[in-house]
Amino acid sequence: MLRRRAQAARCHRFPVVGSLPKIGENLWIVSVSAGSVSVSGRVLTASMHSSILQADVQRAALAAGIAAVERIDAMIHQLEYLKVAQLASLTRLASRIARDGKHADRGELVHRAVEAEVAVATRTGQMETAHRMGHADRLLTDYPAVAAAFATGRLSLRHTEAIVEAGQILTGSEARSAYESKVVPLAASSTARELRAHARRIAEHFAERSIDERHREARERRCVRVVDLDDGMAQLVATVGAVEAHAIKDRLARIAHFVRGRDRTASADGSSRATDDADPRTSAQIQADVLAELLLTGARPPIGTGDLGPANLSTGDLGTGGTRTGDLGTGDALSAIAGRVQVSVPALTLAGIPRSPETAPHLGPAELAGYGPIDAHTARRLAGRATGWDRVLTHPSTGSVLAVDRYRPGGDLKRLLEARDQHCRFPGCTRRLDHCDIDHTVPAARGGPTSVANLAHLCRRHHTLKHFEFLAGSGWRPRQRSGGALEWRSPTGRSYIDTPSSTVRFAPIAPVAPVAPVAPVAPPARAPVARYPE
C-alpha cells in the first residue's frame, strides 16, 4: 500500500503546453487526448526529458503560429471589405455624375472613365476592375447579410463572389433574402470552392425561372474558339453542356492513368517502378495529346511507345460501347459519352412531378458532382441509360442519408457511404469518390467495426495524412459523430467538424411563396442598360 502511494506521488499528469516532470522521476504513459498527456512506466532520462520538452515547445509554437495566421486572415478580409465598400461608393458616384449630367449614353462612358482611373491607380486590368466594381455594387446593394459577415472577417472575398455569382438567377428581394439566410451560415464553415456548388443548389430553390428553361437558352450559345498564346501555343476552348465537359475530362484522365500505369512494373517488394522506356510525359500532357489525336484523326490514337492493346478507347474499362456515326454532329453527345459522371436526382424530379406548394421543398434540381445543378432532361437521359441506380432514403427535415437500396444487387454498405459522403471527408477537400479510399476511422486492427458509423471516404492524400504522426504522437485524428459528421482533431488540438455534403444536398428547402407551374417566357427584347435610375 505504501509503495503504491509512493508511486502515485511520483506520477505526473501535465498539459500539452505546461509543466513537465523532473529528470529521475517515474512516468506513467496512459494516453494523449483532450489537450493533456498522462505518462508512466519508466524513469524519465535526460534525453527523454529533452525530447518531450522540445515537442511541447514546438507544438505550442505551431498552435500560436496558426492562431496568428487565422487572425491576420480575418484582418485581410476586413480590409478587403473596406476596399469593396469604396469601389461600390465609386460606382454609385459615377451613376450620380451621369444622372446629373444627363449623358446621352445613359452613363456608360462615365462608368468606363471611372473604371479606367481605378485600374490605372491600382495597376489592374480595366476589365478586371470593371468586374470588381460591379461585384462590389451588387454585394452591398442586394446582399446586406453577406456584406455584414464579410465586414466582420467571417467571409473572404472569394466567398462573397461565389454567393453573388450563384444568386444572379434571383431577381426578387424576397428570394435573395431567403437565399442569404440559407447560404451565409453554410459559407462560414465552407471553403469558397465547396460553397460554389452549395450556393448554386440553394439559389435554384428560390429561382423564378427553372434551370430547364435557362439551360435551353444557354445551350444555344455552345461553341468552340481558339485563344492564341505565345511560343507557338494556343488554347482550344469549347463551350458545351456541363455533363459532356466533365465526362470528356474524366475519359481523358482515365486514358492518361492507364498509359502511365502500363509503363510501370511490379517490384519484388510489391511496389512499382517506371520501366526504362516509360512514357516521359505528365498526365496533363498525355490528356492534351489524346484530345488532339481523337479530334484530328477521329480514331483511337497510338499513345506513347505502343498501342493501348485490347483496351480500346471506346470499349472495356475506358468507354461505354463506342461512338456511333449517327451520334456525331446531331447536337446530342449524351449517347456518345465514354467517361464517368456522378449525378444525383430527386425522385420527384426524375418522375417529372409538377411543381406545387406541397412538392416544392422536395423538388430540387438534379446535380452533377463537382459542378452543381443541371437540367432535368439531361439527368433523365443519363438515368435511363444507366445499368443501375441507387435510391437514397433521407431524413425528411435534416436531409441526412438513412439508407440506400439499388435496383440491382451489389455492395449496399459501399453505396450508402457514397450517397452520404459525396467526396473526400477531410475538411475543405472535394476530391471525387472515384479518387478516394473507404477508410476505417478506428482501424480494423484495433477493433474498429466495418460499419457505416466507422467508415468514411478519404482521398489518397488525406488518407496518408491521417496515419502520419509527428511531435511525439500528434497528427490529424478523426472521430465519427452522429449523422455521419466527422470531428477532426488537428496536431495543435483544434477541432474541425466536417458535415456530409449530402445533408445540405438532400435537405428540403421551402420556396419563398407558393409556386405555380410557370409557362415558358420569351426572352425580353435587347435594350440599352441603364447605369443610373430613370
Short mmCIF file of C-alpha atoms in Angstrom, two decimals:
data_model
loop_
_atom_site.label_atom_id
_atom_site.label_comp_id
_atom_site.label_asym_id
_atom_site.label_seq_id
_atom_site.Cartn_x
_atom_site.Cartn_y
_atom_site.Cartn_z
CA MET A 1 0.00 0.00 0.00
CA LEU A 2 2.78 2.43 0.95
CA ARG A 3 4.67 1.52 -2.20
CA ARG A 4 1.60 2.21 -4.39
CA ARG A 5 1.10 5.58 -2.66
CA ALA A 6 4.75 6.46 -3.20
CA GLN A 7 4.46 5.54 -6.86
CA ALA A 8 1.26 7.59 -7.20
CA ALA A 9 3.01 10.56 -5.62
CA ARG A 10 5.72 10.40 -8.27
CA CYS A 11 3.19 10.07 -11.12
CA HIS A 12 2.54 13.24 -13.11
CA ARG A 13 -0.30 14.37 -15.41
CA PHE A 14 0.68 17.50 -17.30
CA PRO A 15 -0.90 19.58 -20.10
CA VAL A 16 0.40 19.59 -23.67
CA VAL A 17 1.77 23.08 -23.09
CA GLY A 18 2.72 23.37 -19.42
CA SER A 19 4.83 21.91 -16.60
CA LEU A 20 6.97 18.83 -17.14
CA PRO A 21 8.14 16.14 -14.66
CA LYS A 22 11.68 16.31 -13.44
CA ILE A 23 14.55 14.08 -14.54
CA GLY A 24 14.73 10.89 -12.45
CA GLU A 25 11.01 10.73 -11.62
CA ASN A 26 8.73 7.88 -12.65
CA LEU A 27 6.39 8.32 -15.63
CA TRP A 28 3.05 6.65 -16.31
CA ILE A 29 2.26 6.76 -20.04
CA VAL A 30 -1.51 6.48 -20.34
CA SER A 31 -2.90 8.47 -23.29
CA VAL A 32 -2.66 11.54 -25.46
CA SER A 33 -6.07 13.22 -25.74
CA ALA A 34 -8.12 16.30 -24.92
CA GLY A 35 -5.07 18.52 -24.65
CA SER A 36 -3.28 16.53 -21.93
CA VAL A 37 -0.77 13.69 -21.63
CA SER A 38 -0.58 11.06 -18.89
CA VAL A 39 2.79 9.26 -18.68
CA SER A 40 4.18 6.38 -16.66
CA GLY A 41 6.12 3.16 -16.68
CA ARG A 42 9.80 4.15 -16.61
CA VAL A 43 12.27 6.61 -15.21
CA LEU A 44 12.50 9.85 -17.17
CA THR A 45 16.00 10.20 -18.53
CA ALA A 46 17.66 13.43 -19.61
CA SER A 47 17.25 12.54 -23.31
CA MET A 48 13.55 11.72 -22.85
CA HIS A 49 13.05 14.96 -20.92
CA SER A 50 14.69 16.93 -23.73
CA SER A 51 12.59 15.20 -26.40
CA ILE A 52 9.30 15.82 -24.57
CA LEU A 53 10.26 19.41 -23.86
CA GLN A 54 11.18 20.01 -27.50
CA ALA A 55 7.91 18.51 -28.79
CA ASP A 56 5.97 20.53 -26.22
CA VAL A 57 7.61 23.81 -27.25
CA GLN A 58 7.23 23.07 -30.96
CA ARG A 59 3.56 22.20 -30.55
CA ALA A 60 2.98 25.46 -28.68
CA ALA A 61 4.80 27.41 -31.40
CA LEU A 62 2.74 25.66 -34.10
CA ALA A 63 -0.53 26.48 -32.32
CA ALA A 64 0.50 30.11 -31.81
CA GLY A 65 1.54 30.46 -35.46
CA ILE A 66 -1.74 29.04 -36.77
CA ALA A 67 -3.74 31.31 -34.43
CA ALA A 68 -1.77 34.31 -35.71
CA VAL A 69 -2.43 33.36 -39.35
CA GLU A 70 -6.13 33.00 -38.53
CA ARG A 71 -6.24 36.50 -37.01
CA ILE A 72 -4.31 38.00 -39.93
CA ASP A 73 -6.66 36.28 -42.37
CA ALA A 74 -9.68 37.85 -40.67
CA MET A 75 -7.97 41.25 -40.78
CA ILE A 76 -7.28 40.82 -44.51
CA HIS A 77 -10.97 40.00 -45.10
CA GLN A 78 -11.94 43.17 -43.23
CA LEU A 79 -9.54 45.23 -45.34
CA GLU A 80 -10.95 43.62 -48.48
CA TYR A 81 -14.40 44.67 -47.31
CA LEU A 82 -13.24 48.28 -46.92
CA LYS A 83 -11.92 48.17 -50.50
CA VAL A 84 -15.19 46.67 -51.76
CA ALA A 85 -17.17 49.36 -49.94
CA GLN A 86 -15.06 52.07 -51.56
CA LEU A 87 -15.42 50.53 -55.03
CA ALA A 88 -19.19 50.37 -54.57
CA SER A 89 -19.15 54.03 -53.49
CA LEU A 90 -17.25 54.98 -56.66
CA THR A 91 -19.74 53.06 -58.81
CA ARG A 92 -22.65 54.93 -57.23
CA LEU A 93 -20.81 58.23 -57.58
CA ALA A 94 -20.33 57.56 -61.30
CA SER A 95 -24.07 56.89 -61.64
CA ARG A 96 -24.84 60.16 -59.85
CA ILE A 97 -22.44 62.12 -62.09
CA ALA A 98 -24.03 60.58 -65.20
CA ARG A 99 -27.54 61.29 -63.96
CA ASP A 100 -26.78 64.92 -63.08
CA GLY A 101 -25.03 65.45 -66.43
CA LYS A 102 -27.91 63.82 -68.38
CA HIS A 103 -25.48 61.93 -70.61
CA ALA A 104 -26.95 60.59 -73.84
CA ASP A 105 -25.26 57.18 -73.46
CA ARG A 106 -27.06 56.63 -70.12
CA GLY A 107 -23.81 56.82 -68.17
CA GLU A 108 -21.81 54.13 -69.97
CA LEU A 109 -18.78 56.32 -70.73
CA VAL A 110 -18.79 57.90 -67.25
CA HIS A 111 -18.50 54.45 -65.71
CA ARG A 112 -15.78 53.45 -68.17
CA ALA A 113 -13.81 56.61 -67.32
CA VAL A 114 -14.04 55.95 -63.57
CA GLU A 115 -13.17 52.26 -64.02
CA ALA A 116 -10.15 53.22 -66.16
CA GLU A 117 -8.78 55.55 -63.49
CA VAL A 118 -9.24 52.96 -60.74
CA ALA A 119 -7.47 50.41 -62.95
CA VAL A 120 -4.52 52.70 -63.62
CA ALA A 121 -4.25 53.77 -59.96
CA THR A 122 -4.23 50.16 -58.73
CA ARG A 123 -2.18 48.76 -61.66
CA THR A 124 -5.01 46.38 -62.55
CA GLY A 125 -6.57 45.48 -65.88
CA GLN A 126 -9.61 47.56 -66.75
CA MET A 127 -11.88 44.56 -67.41
CA GLU A 128 -10.92 43.07 -64.06
CA THR A 129 -11.54 46.40 -62.36
CA ALA A 130 -14.97 46.70 -64.01
CA HIS A 131 -15.83 43.21 -62.73
CA ARG A 132 -14.70 44.07 -59.20
CA MET A 133 -16.67 47.32 -59.13
CA GLY A 134 -19.78 45.58 -60.44
CA HIS A 135 -19.44 42.86 -57.83
CA ALA A 136 -18.97 45.42 -55.06
CA ASP A 137 -22.12 47.31 -56.08
CA ARG A 138 -24.25 44.14 -56.27
CA LEU A 139 -22.90 42.83 -52.96
CA LEU A 140 -23.66 45.95 -50.95
CA THR A 141 -26.97 46.62 -52.68
CA ASP A 142 -28.53 43.15 -52.89
CA TYR A 143 -26.82 41.07 -50.19
CA PRO A 144 -26.62 43.01 -46.88
CA ALA A 145 -26.28 39.89 -44.71
CA VAL A 146 -23.36 38.63 -46.80
CA ALA A 147 -21.74 42.08 -46.67
CA ALA A 148 -22.13 42.19 -42.87
CA ALA A 149 -20.42 38.80 -42.47
CA PHE A 150 -17.68 39.99 -44.85
CA ALA A 151 -17.16 43.17 -42.81
CA THR A 152 -16.52 41.17 -39.62
CA GLY A 153 -13.95 38.94 -41.32
CA ARG A 154 -16.10 35.78 -41.25
CA LEU A 155 -16.16 35.53 -45.05
CA SER A 156 -13.50 36.14 -47.68
CA LEU A 157 -13.84 37.99 -50.96
CA ARG A 158 -13.92 34.64 -52.79
CA HIS A 159 -16.86 33.52 -50.61
CA THR A 160 -18.83 36.64 -51.50
CA GLU A 161 -18.05 36.18 -55.19
CA ALA A 162 -19.38 32.60 -55.08
CA ILE A 163 -22.58 33.74 -53.32
CA VAL A 164 -23.26 36.71 -55.61
CA GLU A 165 -22.45 34.72 -58.76
CA ALA A 166 -24.85 31.91 -57.79
CA GLY A 167 -27.51 34.48 -56.86
CA GLN A 168 -27.58 36.03 -60.34
CA ILE A 169 -30.60 33.86 -61.17
CA LEU A 170 -32.61 35.58 -58.39
CA THR A 171 -34.44 38.79 -59.27
CA GLY A 172 -36.72 39.45 -56.30
CA SER A 173 -35.55 40.93 -52.98
CA GLU A 174 -37.55 38.34 -51.01
CA ALA A 175 -35.89 35.48 -52.91
CA ARG A 176 -32.43 36.97 -52.32
CA SER A 177 -33.16 37.44 -48.61
CA ALA A 178 -34.29 33.82 -48.26
CA TYR A 179 -31.22 32.69 -50.20
CA GLU A 180 -28.94 34.71 -47.90
CA SER A 181 -30.48 33.17 -44.78
CA LYS A 182 -29.56 29.69 -46.03
CA VAL A 183 -26.18 30.35 -47.61
CA VAL A 184 -24.44 32.63 -45.06
CA PRO A 185 -24.32 30.04 -42.20
CA LEU A 186 -23.05 27.47 -44.69
CA ALA A 187 -20.40 29.85 -46.04
CA ALA A 188 -18.98 30.41 -42.56
CA SER A 189 -17.97 26.72 -42.36
CA SER A 190 -17.04 26.02 -46.01
CA THR A 191 -14.20 26.79 -48.35
CA ALA A 192 -15.05 29.04 -51.30
CA ARG A 193 -14.76 26.05 -53.63
CA GLU A 194 -17.15 23.95 -51.54
CA LEU A 195 -19.53 26.87 -51.25
CA ARG A 196 -19.83 27.40 -55.00
CA ALA A 197 -21.78 24.15 -55.61
CA HIS A 198 -23.83 24.56 -52.42
CA ALA A 199 -24.75 28.15 -53.33
CA ARG A 200 -25.87 27.14 -56.82
CA ARG A 201 -28.05 24.41 -55.34
CA ILE A 202 -29.66 26.69 -52.73
CA ALA A 203 -30.25 29.53 -55.20
CA GLU A 204 -32.02 27.11 -57.53
CA HIS A 205 -34.76 26.60 -54.92
CA PHE A 206 -35.61 30.32 -54.99
CA ALA A 207 -35.14 31.00 -58.70
CA GLU A 208 -38.05 32.49 -60.60
CA ARG A 209 -37.11 30.55 -63.76
CA SER A 210 -36.22 26.86 -63.63
CA ILE A 211 -32.84 25.51 -64.66
CA ASP A 212 -34.56 23.63 -67.51
CA GLU A 213 -35.64 26.92 -69.11
CA ARG A 214 -32.28 28.59 -68.56
CA HIS A 215 -30.36 25.56 -69.86
CA ARG A 216 -32.34 25.55 -73.12
CA GLU A 217 -31.29 29.14 -73.73
CA ALA A 218 -27.68 28.64 -72.58
CA ARG A 219 -27.31 25.57 -74.81
CA GLU A 220 -27.89 27.79 -77.86
CA ARG A 221 -24.58 29.51 -77.07
CA ARG A 222 -22.41 26.38 -77.35
CA CYS A 223 -19.33 26.95 -79.49
CA VAL A 224 -15.60 26.27 -79.94
CA ARG A 225 -13.00 29.02 -80.12
CA VAL A 226 -9.23 29.37 -80.21
CA VAL A 227 -7.27 31.75 -77.96
CA ASP A 228 -3.76 32.36 -79.32
CA LEU A 229 -0.88 32.19 -76.83
CA ASP A 230 2.85 32.90 -77.10
CA ASP A 231 5.58 30.49 -78.22
CA GLY A 232 3.52 28.68 -80.82
CA MET A 233 0.78 27.57 -78.42
CA ALA A 234 -2.96 28.22 -78.23
CA GLN A 235 -5.95 27.36 -76.07
CA LEU A 236 -8.85 25.40 -77.53
CA VAL A 237 -11.98 26.42 -75.61
CA ALA A 238 -15.25 24.51 -76.05
CA THR A 239 -18.50 25.72 -74.51
CA VAL A 240 -20.67 22.61 -74.13
CA GLY A 241 -23.01 21.08 -71.56
CA ALA A 242 -21.55 20.54 -68.09
CA VAL A 243 -22.20 16.78 -68.19
CA GLU A 244 -20.43 16.36 -71.52
CA ALA A 245 -17.49 18.54 -70.39
CA HIS A 246 -16.94 16.60 -67.16
CA ALA A 247 -17.32 13.27 -68.97
CA ILE A 248 -14.73 14.30 -71.61
CA LYS A 249 -12.27 15.37 -68.91
CA ASP A 250 -12.84 12.15 -66.97
CA ARG A 251 -12.25 9.98 -70.02
CA LEU A 252 -9.01 11.80 -70.84
CA ALA A 253 -7.83 11.43 -67.25
CA ARG A 254 -8.63 7.70 -67.25
CA ILE A 255 -6.75 7.16 -70.52
CA ALA A 256 -3.73 9.03 -69.11
CA HIS A 257 -3.88 6.96 -65.92
CA PHE A 258 -3.96 3.77 -67.99
CA VAL A 259 -0.95 4.82 -70.08
CA ARG A 260 1.14 5.79 -67.06
CA GLY A 261 0.16 2.63 -65.19
CA ARG A 262 1.03 0.44 -68.18
CA ASP A 263 4.60 1.76 -68.14
CA ARG A 264 5.25 0.62 -64.57
CA THR A 265 6.40 -2.83 -63.45
CA ALA A 266 5.93 -4.52 -60.12
CA SER A 267 9.00 -4.92 -57.88
CA ALA A 268 9.74 -7.83 -55.61
CA ASP A 269 8.62 -5.88 -52.53
CA GLY A 270 5.20 -5.20 -54.07
CA SER A 271 5.92 -1.60 -55.07
CA SER A 272 6.00 -0.38 -58.66
CA ARG A 273 8.64 1.48 -60.64
CA ALA A 274 8.83 3.02 -64.08
CA THR A 275 10.27 0.89 -66.90
CA ASP A 276 13.34 2.06 -68.79
CA ASP A 277 11.26 3.01 -71.85
CA ALA A 278 8.39 4.54 -69.84
CA ASP A 279 6.45 7.41 -71.35
CA PRO A 280 8.12 10.60 -70.04
CA ARG A 281 5.00 12.75 -70.41
CA THR A 282 2.95 14.02 -67.47
CA SER A 283 -0.71 13.12 -67.09
CA ALA A 284 -1.72 16.59 -68.30
CA GLN A 285 0.45 16.28 -71.40
CA ILE A 286 -0.97 12.85 -72.26
CA GLN A 287 -4.51 14.19 -71.92
CA ALA A 288 -3.76 17.08 -74.28
CA ASP A 289 -2.15 14.73 -76.83
CA VAL A 290 -5.04 12.25 -76.71
CA LEU A 291 -7.59 15.03 -77.17
CA ALA A 292 -5.74 16.34 -80.24
CA GLU A 293 -5.38 12.87 -81.75
CA LEU A 294 -9.03 11.96 -81.25
CA LEU A 295 -10.26 15.22 -82.77
CA LEU A 296 -7.83 15.27 -85.71
CA THR A 297 -7.97 11.59 -86.68
CA GLY A 298 -11.39 10.59 -85.39
CA ALA A 299 -9.93 7.27 -84.30
CA ARG A 300 -8.11 5.65 -81.44
CA PRO A 301 -4.61 7.20 -81.35
CA PRO A 302 -1.28 5.44 -80.92
CA ILE A 303 -0.17 6.54 -77.47
CA GLY A 304 3.44 6.60 -76.30
CA THR A 305 5.62 3.70 -77.38
CA GLY A 306 2.85 1.33 -78.37
CA ASP A 307 -0.85 0.66 -78.63
CA LEU A 308 -3.40 0.52 -75.85
CA GLY A 309 -3.76 -3.11 -76.77
CA PRO A 310 -7.08 -4.85 -76.19
CA ALA A 311 -8.40 -1.96 -74.06
CA ASN A 312 -9.85 0.06 -76.93
CA LEU A 313 -10.69 3.66 -76.08
CA SER A 314 -14.34 3.04 -76.85
CA THR A 315 -14.72 -0.32 -75.12
CA GLY A 316 -13.79 -2.10 -71.96
CA ASP A 317 -12.91 -0.04 -68.89
CA LEU A 318 -12.31 3.13 -70.88
CA GLY A 319 -15.68 3.55 -72.54
CA THR A 320 -19.34 2.69 -72.73
CA GLY A 321 -19.59 0.89 -76.03
CA GLY A 322 -18.23 3.15 -78.70
CA THR A 323 -19.34 6.13 -80.74
CA ARG A 324 -21.91 5.52 -83.46
CA THR A 325 -21.59 7.54 -86.63
CA GLY A 326 -25.17 8.71 -86.33
CA ASP A 327 -24.46 10.35 -82.99
CA LEU A 328 -21.90 12.79 -84.38
CA GLY A 329 -22.95 16.26 -85.40
CA THR A 330 -26.54 15.87 -84.13
CA GLY A 331 -26.10 18.26 -81.20
CA ASP A 332 -26.69 15.43 -78.68
CA ALA A 333 -23.46 13.91 -77.38
CA LEU A 334 -25.05 12.13 -74.41
CA SER A 335 -25.29 8.79 -76.23
CA ALA A 336 -21.58 9.03 -77.09
CA ILE A 337 -20.27 9.75 -73.57
CA ALA A 338 -17.45 7.41 -72.69
CA GLY A 339 -16.43 8.98 -69.37
CA ARG A 340 -17.86 8.65 -65.90
CA VAL A 341 -20.05 11.24 -64.19
CA GLN A 342 -21.81 11.14 -60.85
CA VAL A 343 -25.35 12.57 -60.93
CA SER A 344 -27.96 12.67 -58.17
CA VAL A 345 -31.61 13.37 -58.97
CA PRO A 346 -34.54 13.87 -56.54
CA ALA A 347 -37.11 11.12 -57.10
CA LEU A 348 -39.91 13.61 -57.77
CA THR A 349 -37.78 15.44 -60.34
CA LEU A 350 -36.87 12.15 -62.03
CA ALA A 351 -40.54 11.20 -62.19
CA GLY A 352 -41.50 14.57 -63.68
CA ILE A 353 -43.89 15.50 -60.84
CA PRO A 354 -45.29 19.05 -61.36
CA ARG A 355 -44.14 21.81 -59.04
CA SER A 356 -46.63 22.77 -56.32
CA PRO A 357 -46.53 24.19 -52.77
CA GLU A 358 -46.54 20.63 -51.40
CA THR A 359 -43.84 19.19 -53.67
CA ALA A 360 -41.59 22.28 -53.97
CA PRO A 361 -39.42 21.59 -50.86
CA HIS A 362 -38.58 18.11 -52.23
CA LEU A 363 -38.40 19.00 -55.93
CA GLY A 364 -34.81 20.21 -56.10
CA PRO A 365 -32.67 20.15 -59.24
CA ALA A 366 -30.59 17.25 -60.46
CA GLU A 367 -26.92 17.73 -59.59
CA LEU A 368 -23.61 16.86 -61.25
CA ALA A 369 -20.91 16.05 -58.68
CA GLY A 370 -18.19 18.70 -58.65
CA TYR A 371 -20.34 21.20 -60.58
CA GLY A 372 -23.84 21.74 -59.24
CA PRO A 373 -27.40 21.78 -60.66
CA ILE A 374 -28.12 20.52 -64.18
CA ASP A 375 -31.34 20.36 -66.18
CA ALA A 376 -33.81 17.54 -65.54
CA HIS A 377 -33.92 16.39 -69.17
CA THR A 378 -30.18 15.59 -69.19
CA ALA A 379 -30.48 13.83 -65.82
CA ARG A 380 -33.37 11.65 -67.06
CA ARG A 381 -31.42 10.72 -70.20
CA LEU A 382 -28.44 9.59 -68.10
CA ALA A 383 -30.65 7.72 -65.61
CA GLY A 384 -32.41 5.94 -68.45
CA ARG A 385 -29.11 4.71 -69.92
CA ALA A 386 -27.57 3.65 -66.58
CA THR A 387 -27.33 -0.09 -65.91
CA GLY A 388 -28.30 0.51 -62.28
CA TRP A 389 -29.02 3.40 -59.97
CA ASP A 390 -29.29 3.94 -56.23
CA ARG A 391 -32.35 5.07 -54.32
CA VAL A 392 -31.27 7.21 -51.35
CA LEU A 393 -33.64 7.47 -48.38
CA THR A 394 -33.11 10.69 -46.40
CA HIS A 395 -34.44 12.26 -43.21
CA PRO A 396 -37.45 14.44 -44.12
CA SER A 397 -36.19 17.53 -42.25
CA THR A 398 -32.39 17.25 -41.84
CA GLY A 399 -31.55 15.61 -45.17
CA SER A 400 -29.25 13.03 -43.51
CA VAL A 401 -28.83 9.81 -45.51
CA LEU A 402 -30.68 6.99 -43.73
CA ALA A 403 -30.46 4.12 -46.20
CA VAL A 404 -29.67 3.20 -49.79
CA ASP A 405 -31.07 0.44 -51.92
CA ARG A 406 -30.49 -0.43 -55.56
CA TYR A 407 -32.45 -1.87 -58.43
CA ARG A 408 -29.63 -4.35 -58.94
CA PRO A 409 -27.76 -6.48 -56.36
CA GLY A 410 -24.48 -5.07 -55.04
CA GLY A 411 -22.49 -3.65 -52.12
CA ASP A 412 -25.15 -1.94 -50.01
CA LEU A 413 -22.70 -0.51 -47.48
CA LYS A 414 -20.45 0.98 -50.16
CA ARG A 415 -23.41 2.63 -51.86
CA LEU A 416 -24.69 4.05 -48.57
CA LEU A 417 -21.27 5.60 -47.91
CA GLU A 418 -21.12 7.03 -51.43
CA ALA A 419 -24.57 8.61 -51.04
CA ARG A 420 -23.63 10.07 -47.67
CA ASP A 421 -20.09 11.31 -48.32
CA GLN A 422 -20.26 12.56 -51.96
CA HIS A 423 -16.49 13.32 -51.84
CA CYS A 424 -13.40 13.12 -49.58
CA ARG A 425 -14.33 13.83 -45.96
CA PHE A 426 -11.29 15.83 -44.91
CA PRO A 427 -12.37 19.41 -44.13
CA GLY A 428 -12.36 21.51 -47.30
CA CYS A 429 -11.49 18.66 -49.69
CA THR A 430 -13.85 17.96 -52.61
CA ARG A 431 -11.93 15.14 -54.31
CA ARG A 432 -14.38 12.87 -56.15
CA LEU A 433 -15.34 9.45 -54.78
CA ASP A 434 -13.64 7.55 -57.60
CA HIS A 435 -10.34 9.03 -56.35
CA CYS A 436 -11.00 8.06 -52.70
CA ASP A 437 -10.48 5.06 -50.42
CA ILE A 438 -13.03 3.85 -47.87
CA ASP A 439 -11.17 4.22 -44.58
CA HIS A 440 -11.87 2.76 -41.12
CA THR A 441 -11.96 5.73 -38.73
CA VAL A 442 -10.90 3.37 -35.92
CA PRO A 443 -8.55 0.89 -37.65
CA ALA A 444 -9.85 -2.65 -38.03
CA ALA A 445 -6.61 -3.88 -36.45
CA ARG A 446 -7.64 -2.07 -33.26
CA GLY A 447 -11.16 -3.49 -33.26
CA GLY A 448 -12.87 -0.88 -35.41
CA PRO A 449 -16.03 -2.34 -36.99
CA THR A 450 -16.75 -2.33 -40.71
CA SER A 451 -19.95 -0.30 -40.39
CA VAL A 452 -21.30 2.99 -41.65
CA ALA A 453 -20.55 4.54 -38.23
CA ASN A 454 -16.83 3.76 -38.61
CA LEU A 455 -16.21 4.27 -42.33
CA ALA A 456 -15.65 7.35 -44.46
CA HIS A 457 -14.17 8.23 -47.86
CA LEU A 458 -10.71 9.81 -47.85
CA CYS A 459 -8.63 10.73 -50.90
CA ARG A 460 -5.16 9.22 -51.04
CA ARG A 461 -3.54 12.46 -49.86
CA HIS A 462 -5.65 12.77 -46.71
CA HIS A 463 -5.75 9.02 -46.11
CA THR A 464 -1.95 9.16 -45.84
CA LEU A 465 -2.12 12.27 -43.65
CA LYS A 466 -4.50 10.53 -41.23
CA HIS A 467 -1.86 7.90 -40.45
CA PHE A 468 1.06 10.35 -40.13
CA GLU A 469 2.39 11.27 -36.67
CA PHE A 470 4.87 13.91 -35.54
CA LEU A 471 5.61 15.98 -32.42
CA ALA A 472 5.52 12.98 -30.08
CA GLY A 473 2.34 11.40 -31.40
CA SER A 474 0.45 14.40 -32.77
CA GLY A 475 -1.40 14.31 -36.07
CA TRP A 476 -4.80 14.58 -37.71
CA ARG A 477 -7.26 12.33 -35.86
CA PRO A 478 -10.90 11.87 -36.96
CA ARG A 479 -13.80 10.75 -34.78
CA GLN A 480 -17.25 9.77 -36.03
CA ARG A 481 -20.21 11.73 -34.69
CA SER A 482 -23.95 11.36 -35.21
CA GLY A 483 -25.40 11.95 -38.65
CA GLY A 484 -22.19 10.95 -40.42
CA ALA A 485 -20.28 14.04 -39.26
CA LEU A 486 -16.52 13.69 -38.76
CA GLU A 487 -14.77 15.60 -36.00
CA TRP A 488 -11.13 16.10 -36.95
CA ARG A 489 -8.63 16.94 -34.22
CA SER A 490 -5.62 18.82 -35.60
CA PRO A 491 -1.98 18.47 -34.47
CA THR A 492 -2.41 21.64 -32.37
CA GLY A 493 -5.51 20.31 -30.59
CA ARG A 494 -8.16 22.21 -32.55
CA SER A 495 -11.42 20.55 -33.58
CA TYR A 496 -12.89 20.85 -37.06
CA ILE A 497 -16.31 19.40 -37.95
CA ASP A 498 -16.91 18.05 -41.47
CA THR A 499 -20.63 17.63 -42.11
CA PRO A 500 -21.56 15.36 -45.04
CA SER A 501 -22.46 17.47 -48.06
CA SER A 502 -25.42 15.12 -48.58
CA THR A 503 -27.02 16.75 -45.53
CA VAL A 504 -27.03 20.03 -47.46
CA ARG A 505 -27.76 18.31 -50.79
CA PHE A 506 -30.88 16.45 -49.62
CA ALA A 507 -32.28 18.86 -47.02
CA PRO A 508 -35.69 20.12 -48.19
CA ILE A 509 -35.93 23.88 -48.77
CA ALA A 510 -39.32 25.57 -48.88
CA PRO A 511 -39.80 28.27 -51.52
CA VAL A 512 -40.42 31.89 -50.58
CA ALA A 513 -44.06 31.68 -51.62
CA PRO A 514 -46.32 29.01 -53.16
CA VAL A 515 -45.12 28.32 -56.66
CA ALA A 516 -47.49 27.51 -59.50
CA PRO A 517 -46.41 25.98 -62.81
CA VAL A 518 -44.99 28.73 -65.00
CA ALA A 519 -45.35 28.82 -68.76
CA PRO A 520 -42.16 29.45 -70.76
CA VAL A 521 -41.45 33.14 -71.10
CA ALA A 522 -39.96 34.59 -74.27
CA PRO A 523 -36.66 36.42 -73.64
CA PRO A 524 -37.09 40.21 -73.47
CA ALA A 525 -36.00 42.36 -76.37
CA ARG A 526 -32.49 43.73 -76.13
CA ALA A 527 -32.34 47.28 -74.81
CA PRO A 528 -29.64 49.67 -73.56
CA VAL A 529 -28.63 49.01 -69.96
CA ALA A 530 -29.23 51.97 -67.66
CA ARG A 531 -26.26 52.67 -65.42
CA TYR A 532 -28.34 55.02 -63.24
CA PRO A 533 -32.02 55.13 -62.21
CA GLU A 534 -34.52 56.64 -64.61
#
